Structure formats: C-alpha cells, structure tokens
Amino acid sequence: MTNKELQEGEYKLFRDFLEQQCGIVLGDNKQYLVKSRLGPLMHRFNIATLSELVGKTLSPFERQLRSAVIDAMTTNETLWFRDTYPYELLKKQILPELEKSCRTLKIWSAASSSGQEPYSIAMTGLEYQQSRPGAFSLGLNILGTDISNAMLEHCQRAEYDGLALSRGLSPERRSRFFEDSGNGMMRVKDFVRKNVSFRHLNLLDSYTLLGKFDIIFCRNVLIYFSPDLKAKIIKQFAQSLNPRGYLFLGASESISSVNNDFEMLRCNPGIIYRKKV
C-alpha cells in the first residue's frame, strides 16, 4: 500500500466522520477524491501517510487538522454568474416583484465558497438599481455563509486572480466592479462589498439567528447530502424565507420528493421554487 492509500475500513470510518460533521455523503468509490483533496495536507501537517492523517482526523483532540480536512473536503470550484439564468430571473422577474415590498432586500447565499455567488448577486442587484433609480432605497443585504473558514477569509479579502476572473465574468463587469490590487490580483470594489457580509455556518445547524430572507441561493450543494438531511435542510430554508420567498437550487437538483413547503415554477430557462403562503 502506498502512502496515499486507505484500507476499506479506514475509508468507511472517514466517510462516517464526514457525514456526521457536515452532512456530505461520499460514495463507495470516491477514494480518489479523498486522496486528491487530503494529499496536500500530509505535507502541511508533516504526516507520512494518508492512513495516519485519517486516523488523526478521527481524534477529537486534533482540532486544527479536523478543521483543515473539512475545509479541503467541502471546498468546490465556482464561477461568476454561474448558469446565467438565475441572475436573469432576478433582474427580469423576481426583483421587480420584490421592489413593491419597500423594504431592505435580503438574500442568502447558503454555500458561498470563494465568494463568486454572493458577489454576483450583489452586482445583479446594483445593475437593477441602476436601471431603476430609487429601487430598494433601503438597501441590499446579501449574506454569504460557508462551513470553510479558509473560504470565508477568501471571500472577505475579495481578491481574485486572472484565472478566477476569466470564469464567467464579462469585460464590462470586470471594469465596473473590480479594481487592481497589485500582484496580478483584482479586488471587488467597495461599493459592491458594502452590500455583502459573510459568516460561518454548517447547514446541519440552526438558521434561526440569521433572520428571514426574501431569496435563498443553495445551488449544487444538496446533491452531496443524504435524502434525510436534504429534507431537513429544505425544511429549515422554508422557515427562513418570508412568505412567497424564493429558493434557487442547482439545475440538476429537485426537492419535490422531500418537501411540500414550496411550489415549483418553470421558467424559460430554469426552475425556481417559491414558498407557499
């Protein structure tokens, strides 16, 4: 066995640990994912084998290592304005409807990763305000949450390299919403960042202290959870939304079989969910 191999029993223990800690369910043949995500931590923590690293992770006393492992296993690549249609729906359908409420617009990005989604939402809101002077005069309030502290620090820095900026961001938006911060990095401008805040949250925990939202984004996340945990999370989303609030999921995700609190709206393109009254 090489230094990056796991025995079947070790892999099963790690799978159980990951599901218990953050709800992510690994399949039977995802050892390659564990090796690729945790391999760099062996050097960082001076651990000789993946087997030893997993063994230490299971110890409740290795808090720093456990946190790094969860960060590594829950961090996914993302991009700006992913799939395009959610942001077009915001501009053309949802924001015009919510504008009538005459209150602060509250949107939650429930798995903010490295920040592209919440900042894309903020940019969309600002573009809408530009096209509709006076809209949402009480402000935009976008909250990004994530289980990874490393990702949250990245979000708060709001700095991105050329490769990250090339993924879904138009030259026009790059020019309007970013500024040069040196060393080949670009930073989200202050007038965008002031509308966005970040905090740590495990989706398995309570959302009560977050308050109520008009819109929740949780895209391409629920596919990693078991059906029972998925149902629990969706129920909590419903409790966190204002009446007739909206839920955006990933293009391949559906909640019709696990929850009756939402009605599904077919758009062209895409599907969104609206909380029932």
Short mmCIF file of C-alpha atoms in Angstrom, two decimals:
data_model
loop_
_atom_site.label_atom_id
_atom_site.label_comp_id
_atom_site.label_asym_id
_atom_site.label_seq_id
_atom_site.Cartn_x
_atom_site.Cartn_y
_atom_site.Cartn_z
CA MET A 1 0.00 0.00 0.00
CA THR A 2 1.38 3.44 -0.95
CA ASN A 3 1.48 6.41 1.40
CA LYS A 4 -1.71 7.78 -0.21
CA GLU A 5 -3.85 4.64 0.02
CA LEU A 6 -6.56 3.80 2.53
CA GLN A 7 -7.81 0.45 3.73
CA GLU A 8 -11.51 -0.11 3.08
CA GLY A 9 -12.26 0.08 6.81
CA GLU A 10 -10.37 3.38 7.13
CA TYR A 11 -12.27 4.83 4.19
CA LYS A 12 -15.59 3.82 5.74
CA LEU A 13 -14.67 5.44 9.07
CA PHE A 14 -13.71 8.62 7.24
CA ARG A 15 -16.97 8.61 5.28
CA ASP A 16 -18.93 8.31 8.53
CA PHE A 17 -16.91 11.13 10.10
CA LEU A 18 -17.52 13.46 7.15
CA GLU A 19 -21.26 12.80 7.08
CA GLN A 20 -21.54 13.33 10.84
CA GLN A 21 -19.56 16.58 10.78
CA CYS A 22 -21.04 18.31 7.75
CA GLY A 23 -23.59 16.04 6.09
CA ILE A 24 -21.58 15.24 2.97
CA VAL A 25 -22.11 11.69 1.74
CA LEU A 26 -19.21 10.08 -0.13
CA GLY A 27 -19.95 7.17 -2.43
CA ASP A 28 -18.39 3.72 -2.26
CA ASN A 29 -15.73 4.50 -4.85
CA LYS A 30 -14.58 8.02 -4.01
CA GLN A 31 -11.20 7.16 -2.51
CA TYR A 32 -9.60 9.10 -5.36
CA LEU A 33 -11.39 12.27 -4.19
CA VAL A 34 -10.14 11.81 -0.64
CA LYS A 35 -6.57 11.29 -1.91
CA SER A 36 -6.63 14.38 -4.15
CA ARG A 37 -8.21 16.65 -1.51
CA LEU A 38 -6.24 15.47 1.52
CA GLY A 39 -2.89 14.73 -0.12
CA PRO A 40 -1.60 18.34 0.26
CA LEU A 41 -2.38 18.24 3.99
CA MET A 42 0.13 15.45 4.54
CA HIS A 43 3.00 17.83 3.79
CA ARG A 44 1.38 20.74 5.65
CA PHE A 45 0.96 18.74 8.88
CA ASN A 46 4.11 16.62 8.41
CA ILE A 47 2.18 13.35 8.27
CA ALA A 48 3.76 10.48 6.36
CA THR A 49 0.71 8.58 5.14
CA LEU A 50 -2.91 9.24 4.27
CA SER A 51 -3.86 6.44 6.64
CA GLU A 52 -2.17 8.26 9.52
CA LEU A 53 -3.80 11.55 8.54
CA VAL A 54 -7.27 9.99 8.54
CA GLY A 55 -6.54 8.32 11.89
CA LYS A 56 -5.54 11.63 13.45
CA THR A 57 -8.58 13.35 11.92
CA LEU A 58 -10.87 10.97 13.77
CA SER A 59 -9.37 12.11 17.09
CA PRO A 60 -11.43 14.89 18.74
CA PHE A 61 -8.20 16.43 20.06
CA GLU A 62 -6.80 17.27 16.58
CA ARG A 63 -8.97 20.36 16.12
CA GLN A 64 -6.71 22.20 13.68
CA LEU A 65 -6.29 19.13 11.48
CA ARG A 66 -10.01 18.33 11.59
CA SER A 67 -10.84 21.88 10.50
CA ALA A 68 -8.34 21.69 7.62
CA VAL A 69 -9.74 18.34 6.48
CA ILE A 70 -13.31 19.66 6.46
CA ASP A 71 -12.15 22.74 4.54
CA ALA A 72 -10.44 20.54 1.96
CA MET A 73 -13.39 18.19 1.52
CA THR A 74 -16.07 20.89 1.29
CA THR A 75 -14.36 23.42 -0.98
CA ASN A 76 -15.63 23.39 -4.55
CA GLU A 77 -14.63 25.46 -7.56
CA THR A 78 -17.16 28.05 -8.60
CA LEU A 79 -17.50 30.83 -11.13
CA TRP A 80 -19.14 34.19 -11.69
CA PHE A 81 -22.82 34.33 -12.70
CA ARG A 82 -22.96 30.52 -12.87
CA ASP A 83 -25.50 29.24 -15.44
CA THR A 84 -26.56 32.85 -16.15
CA TYR A 85 -30.32 32.23 -15.91
CA PRO A 86 -30.69 32.69 -12.10
CA TYR A 87 -29.32 36.21 -12.41
CA GLU A 88 -31.50 36.99 -15.42
CA LEU A 89 -34.54 35.76 -13.46
CA LEU A 90 -33.55 38.05 -10.62
CA LYS A 91 -33.45 41.09 -12.89
CA LYS A 92 -36.47 40.39 -15.06
CA GLN A 93 -38.92 38.69 -12.71
CA ILE A 94 -38.07 38.50 -9.02
CA LEU A 95 -36.57 41.90 -8.24
CA PRO A 96 -39.42 43.80 -9.95
CA GLU A 97 -41.85 41.82 -7.78
CA LEU A 98 -39.91 42.31 -4.53
CA GLU A 99 -39.35 46.01 -5.21
CA LYS A 100 -43.01 46.58 -4.34
CA SER A 101 -42.41 45.49 -0.74
CA CYS A 102 -40.49 48.72 0.01
CA ARG A 103 -38.06 47.06 2.44
CA THR A 104 -34.40 46.08 2.51
CA LEU A 105 -33.81 43.21 0.10
CA LYS A 106 -32.33 40.25 1.98
CA ILE A 107 -30.66 37.42 0.06
CA TRP A 108 -28.74 34.45 1.47
CA SER A 109 -26.02 32.58 -0.44
CA ALA A 110 -26.01 29.42 1.65
CA ALA A 111 -22.75 27.93 0.37
CA SER A 112 -20.67 30.91 -0.66
CA SER A 113 -17.42 29.02 -1.36
CA SER A 114 -14.85 31.59 -2.58
CA GLY A 115 -17.40 34.38 -2.94
CA GLN A 116 -18.33 34.44 -6.60
CA GLU A 117 -22.02 33.71 -5.99
CA PRO A 118 -22.78 36.36 -3.33
CA TYR A 119 -20.78 38.99 -5.19
CA SER A 120 -22.54 38.07 -8.46
CA ILE A 121 -25.87 38.52 -6.66
CA ALA A 122 -24.75 41.93 -5.37
CA MET A 123 -23.65 43.01 -8.85
CA THR A 124 -27.00 41.92 -10.27
CA GLY A 125 -28.83 43.93 -7.62
CA LEU A 126 -26.72 47.01 -8.33
CA GLU A 127 -27.34 46.68 -12.08
CA TYR A 128 -31.07 46.53 -11.36
CA GLN A 129 -30.87 49.62 -9.18
CA GLN A 130 -29.03 51.45 -11.95
CA SER A 131 -31.82 50.60 -14.40
CA ARG A 132 -34.50 51.52 -11.83
CA PRO A 133 -33.39 54.60 -9.88
CA GLY A 134 -34.92 54.54 -6.42
CA ALA A 135 -35.41 50.77 -6.34
CA PHE A 136 -34.60 49.16 -2.98
CA SER A 137 -33.79 52.54 -1.47
CA LEU A 138 -33.45 50.84 1.94
CA GLY A 139 -30.55 48.83 0.59
CA LEU A 140 -29.36 45.39 -0.45
CA ASN A 141 -28.31 42.91 2.24
CA ILE A 142 -26.58 39.80 0.90
CA LEU A 143 -25.28 37.21 3.35
CA GLY A 144 -22.80 34.53 2.34
CA THR A 145 -22.25 31.54 4.63
CA ASP A 146 -19.93 28.58 4.38
CA ILE A 147 -18.55 25.80 6.57
CA SER A 148 -14.97 26.54 5.47
CA ASN A 149 -13.18 29.26 7.44
CA ALA A 150 -10.47 29.39 4.77
CA MET A 151 -13.07 30.15 2.10
CA LEU A 152 -14.72 32.80 4.28
CA GLU A 153 -11.37 34.57 4.67
CA HIS A 154 -11.01 34.43 0.87
CA CYS A 155 -14.49 35.95 0.48
CA GLN A 156 -13.74 38.79 2.85
CA ARG A 157 -10.48 39.63 1.06
CA ALA A 158 -12.50 39.74 -2.19
CA GLU A 159 -9.33 39.36 -4.28
CA TYR A 160 -9.17 37.16 -7.38
CA ASP A 161 -6.51 36.26 -9.89
CA GLY A 162 -6.78 36.32 -13.67
CA LEU A 163 -7.86 32.70 -13.93
CA ALA A 164 -10.73 33.16 -11.46
CA LEU A 165 -11.81 36.35 -13.19
CA SER A 166 -11.91 34.60 -16.56
CA ARG A 167 -14.59 32.17 -15.36
CA GLY A 168 -17.94 33.75 -16.22
CA LEU A 169 -17.09 37.44 -15.80
CA SER A 170 -17.59 39.79 -18.76
CA PRO A 171 -15.01 42.52 -19.50
CA GLU A 172 -17.70 45.13 -18.82
CA ARG A 173 -18.42 43.80 -15.33
CA ARG A 174 -14.74 43.36 -14.59
CA SER A 175 -14.14 47.02 -15.47
CA ARG A 176 -17.11 48.32 -13.46
CA PHE A 177 -16.97 46.16 -10.35
CA PHE A 178 -13.23 45.45 -9.82
CA GLU A 179 -10.04 47.39 -9.16
CA ASP A 180 -6.39 46.47 -9.41
CA SER A 181 -5.00 45.43 -6.01
CA GLY A 182 -1.48 44.60 -7.20
CA ASN A 183 0.48 41.37 -7.75
CA GLY A 184 -1.79 40.40 -10.63
CA MET A 185 -4.89 40.40 -8.42
CA MET A 186 -8.17 42.27 -8.78
CA ARG A 187 -10.39 43.25 -5.86
CA VAL A 188 -14.15 43.71 -5.72
CA LYS A 189 -14.82 47.42 -5.32
CA ASP A 190 -16.06 48.82 -2.02
CA PHE A 191 -19.47 49.87 -3.37
CA VAL A 192 -20.17 46.21 -4.13
CA ARG A 193 -18.62 44.77 -0.97
CA LYS A 194 -20.59 47.04 1.36
CA ASN A 195 -23.74 45.12 0.41
CA VAL A 196 -22.28 41.71 1.27
CA SER A 197 -21.35 40.11 4.61
CA PHE A 198 -20.06 36.66 5.49
CA ARG A 199 -20.29 34.30 8.43
CA HIS A 200 -19.52 30.69 9.30
CA LEU A 201 -22.41 28.24 9.17
CA ASN A 202 -22.82 24.48 9.00
CA LEU A 203 -26.02 23.72 7.08
CA LEU A 204 -26.78 20.99 9.61
CA ASP A 205 -27.11 23.61 12.37
CA SER A 206 -29.98 26.01 13.18
CA TYR A 207 -30.57 29.04 10.94
CA THR A 208 -32.77 30.90 13.43
CA LEU A 209 -30.23 33.61 14.26
CA LEU A 210 -29.83 34.53 10.58
CA GLY A 211 -33.30 36.07 10.41
CA LYS A 212 -35.67 36.00 7.44
CA PHE A 213 -34.80 36.28 3.76
CA ASP A 214 -36.54 37.14 0.51
CA ILE A 215 -34.35 34.82 -1.56
CA ILE A 216 -32.06 31.89 -0.77
CA PHE A 217 -29.42 30.53 -3.14
CA CYS A 218 -28.25 26.98 -2.40
CA ARG A 219 -27.04 25.77 -5.77
CA ASN A 220 -25.26 22.48 -6.46
CA VAL A 221 -24.94 21.67 -2.75
CA LEU A 222 -27.84 19.38 -1.83
CA ILE A 223 -26.56 16.65 -4.16
CA TYR A 224 -23.92 15.89 -1.53
CA PHE A 225 -26.42 15.19 1.27
CA SER A 226 -28.43 12.11 2.17
CA PRO A 227 -32.21 12.28 1.50
CA ASP A 228 -32.98 12.73 5.22
CA LEU A 229 -30.50 15.58 5.65
CA LYS A 230 -31.63 17.16 2.38
CA ALA A 231 -35.23 17.17 3.67
CA LYS A 232 -34.10 18.72 6.98
CA ILE A 233 -32.18 21.50 5.22
CA ILE A 234 -35.04 22.32 2.85
CA LYS A 235 -37.46 22.49 5.80
CA GLN A 236 -35.16 24.96 7.53
CA PHE A 237 -34.86 27.01 4.33
CA ALA A 238 -38.65 27.28 4.22
CA GLN A 239 -38.67 28.53 7.81
CA SER A 240 -36.01 31.12 6.92
CA LEU A 241 -37.91 32.61 3.98
CA ASN A 242 -40.51 35.34 4.05
CA PRO A 243 -43.94 34.38 2.64
CA ARG A 244 -43.64 33.77 -1.11
CA GLY A 245 -39.86 33.94 -0.83
CA TYR A 246 -37.75 32.24 -3.48
CA LEU A 247 -35.28 29.34 -3.39
CA PHE A 248 -32.70 28.79 -6.12
CA LEU A 249 -31.22 25.28 -6.45
CA GLY A 250 -28.79 23.80 -8.96
CA ALA A 251 -30.03 22.88 -12.42
CA SER A 252 -29.98 19.14 -11.62
CA GLU A 253 -31.45 19.41 -8.11
CA SER A 254 -35.08 18.85 -7.15
CA ILE A 255 -36.98 18.99 -3.84
CA SER A 256 -40.42 17.84 -4.97
CA SER A 257 -39.97 14.43 -3.36
CA VAL A 258 -38.80 15.68 0.05
CA ASN A 259 -40.78 18.85 0.80
CA ASN A 260 -44.26 20.34 0.37
CA ASP A 261 -43.48 23.89 1.54
CA PHE A 262 -42.61 25.11 -1.96
CA GLU A 263 -44.27 25.35 -5.34
CA MET A 264 -42.10 24.74 -8.39
CA LEU A 265 -42.10 27.45 -11.07
CA ARG A 266 -40.90 26.51 -14.54
CA CYS A 267 -39.15 29.39 -16.22
CA ASN A 268 -37.53 29.68 -19.62
CA PRO A 269 -34.89 28.57 -18.94
CA GLY A 270 -34.59 27.09 -15.47
CA ILE A 271 -36.70 26.19 -12.43
CA ILE A 272 -37.14 28.11 -9.19
CA TYR A 273 -39.09 27.36 -6.03
CA ARG A 274 -41.47 29.74 -4.24
CA LYS A 275 -42.53 29.30 -0.64
CA LYS A 276 -46.23 28.60 -0.31
CA VAL A 277 -48.31 31.04 1.72
#
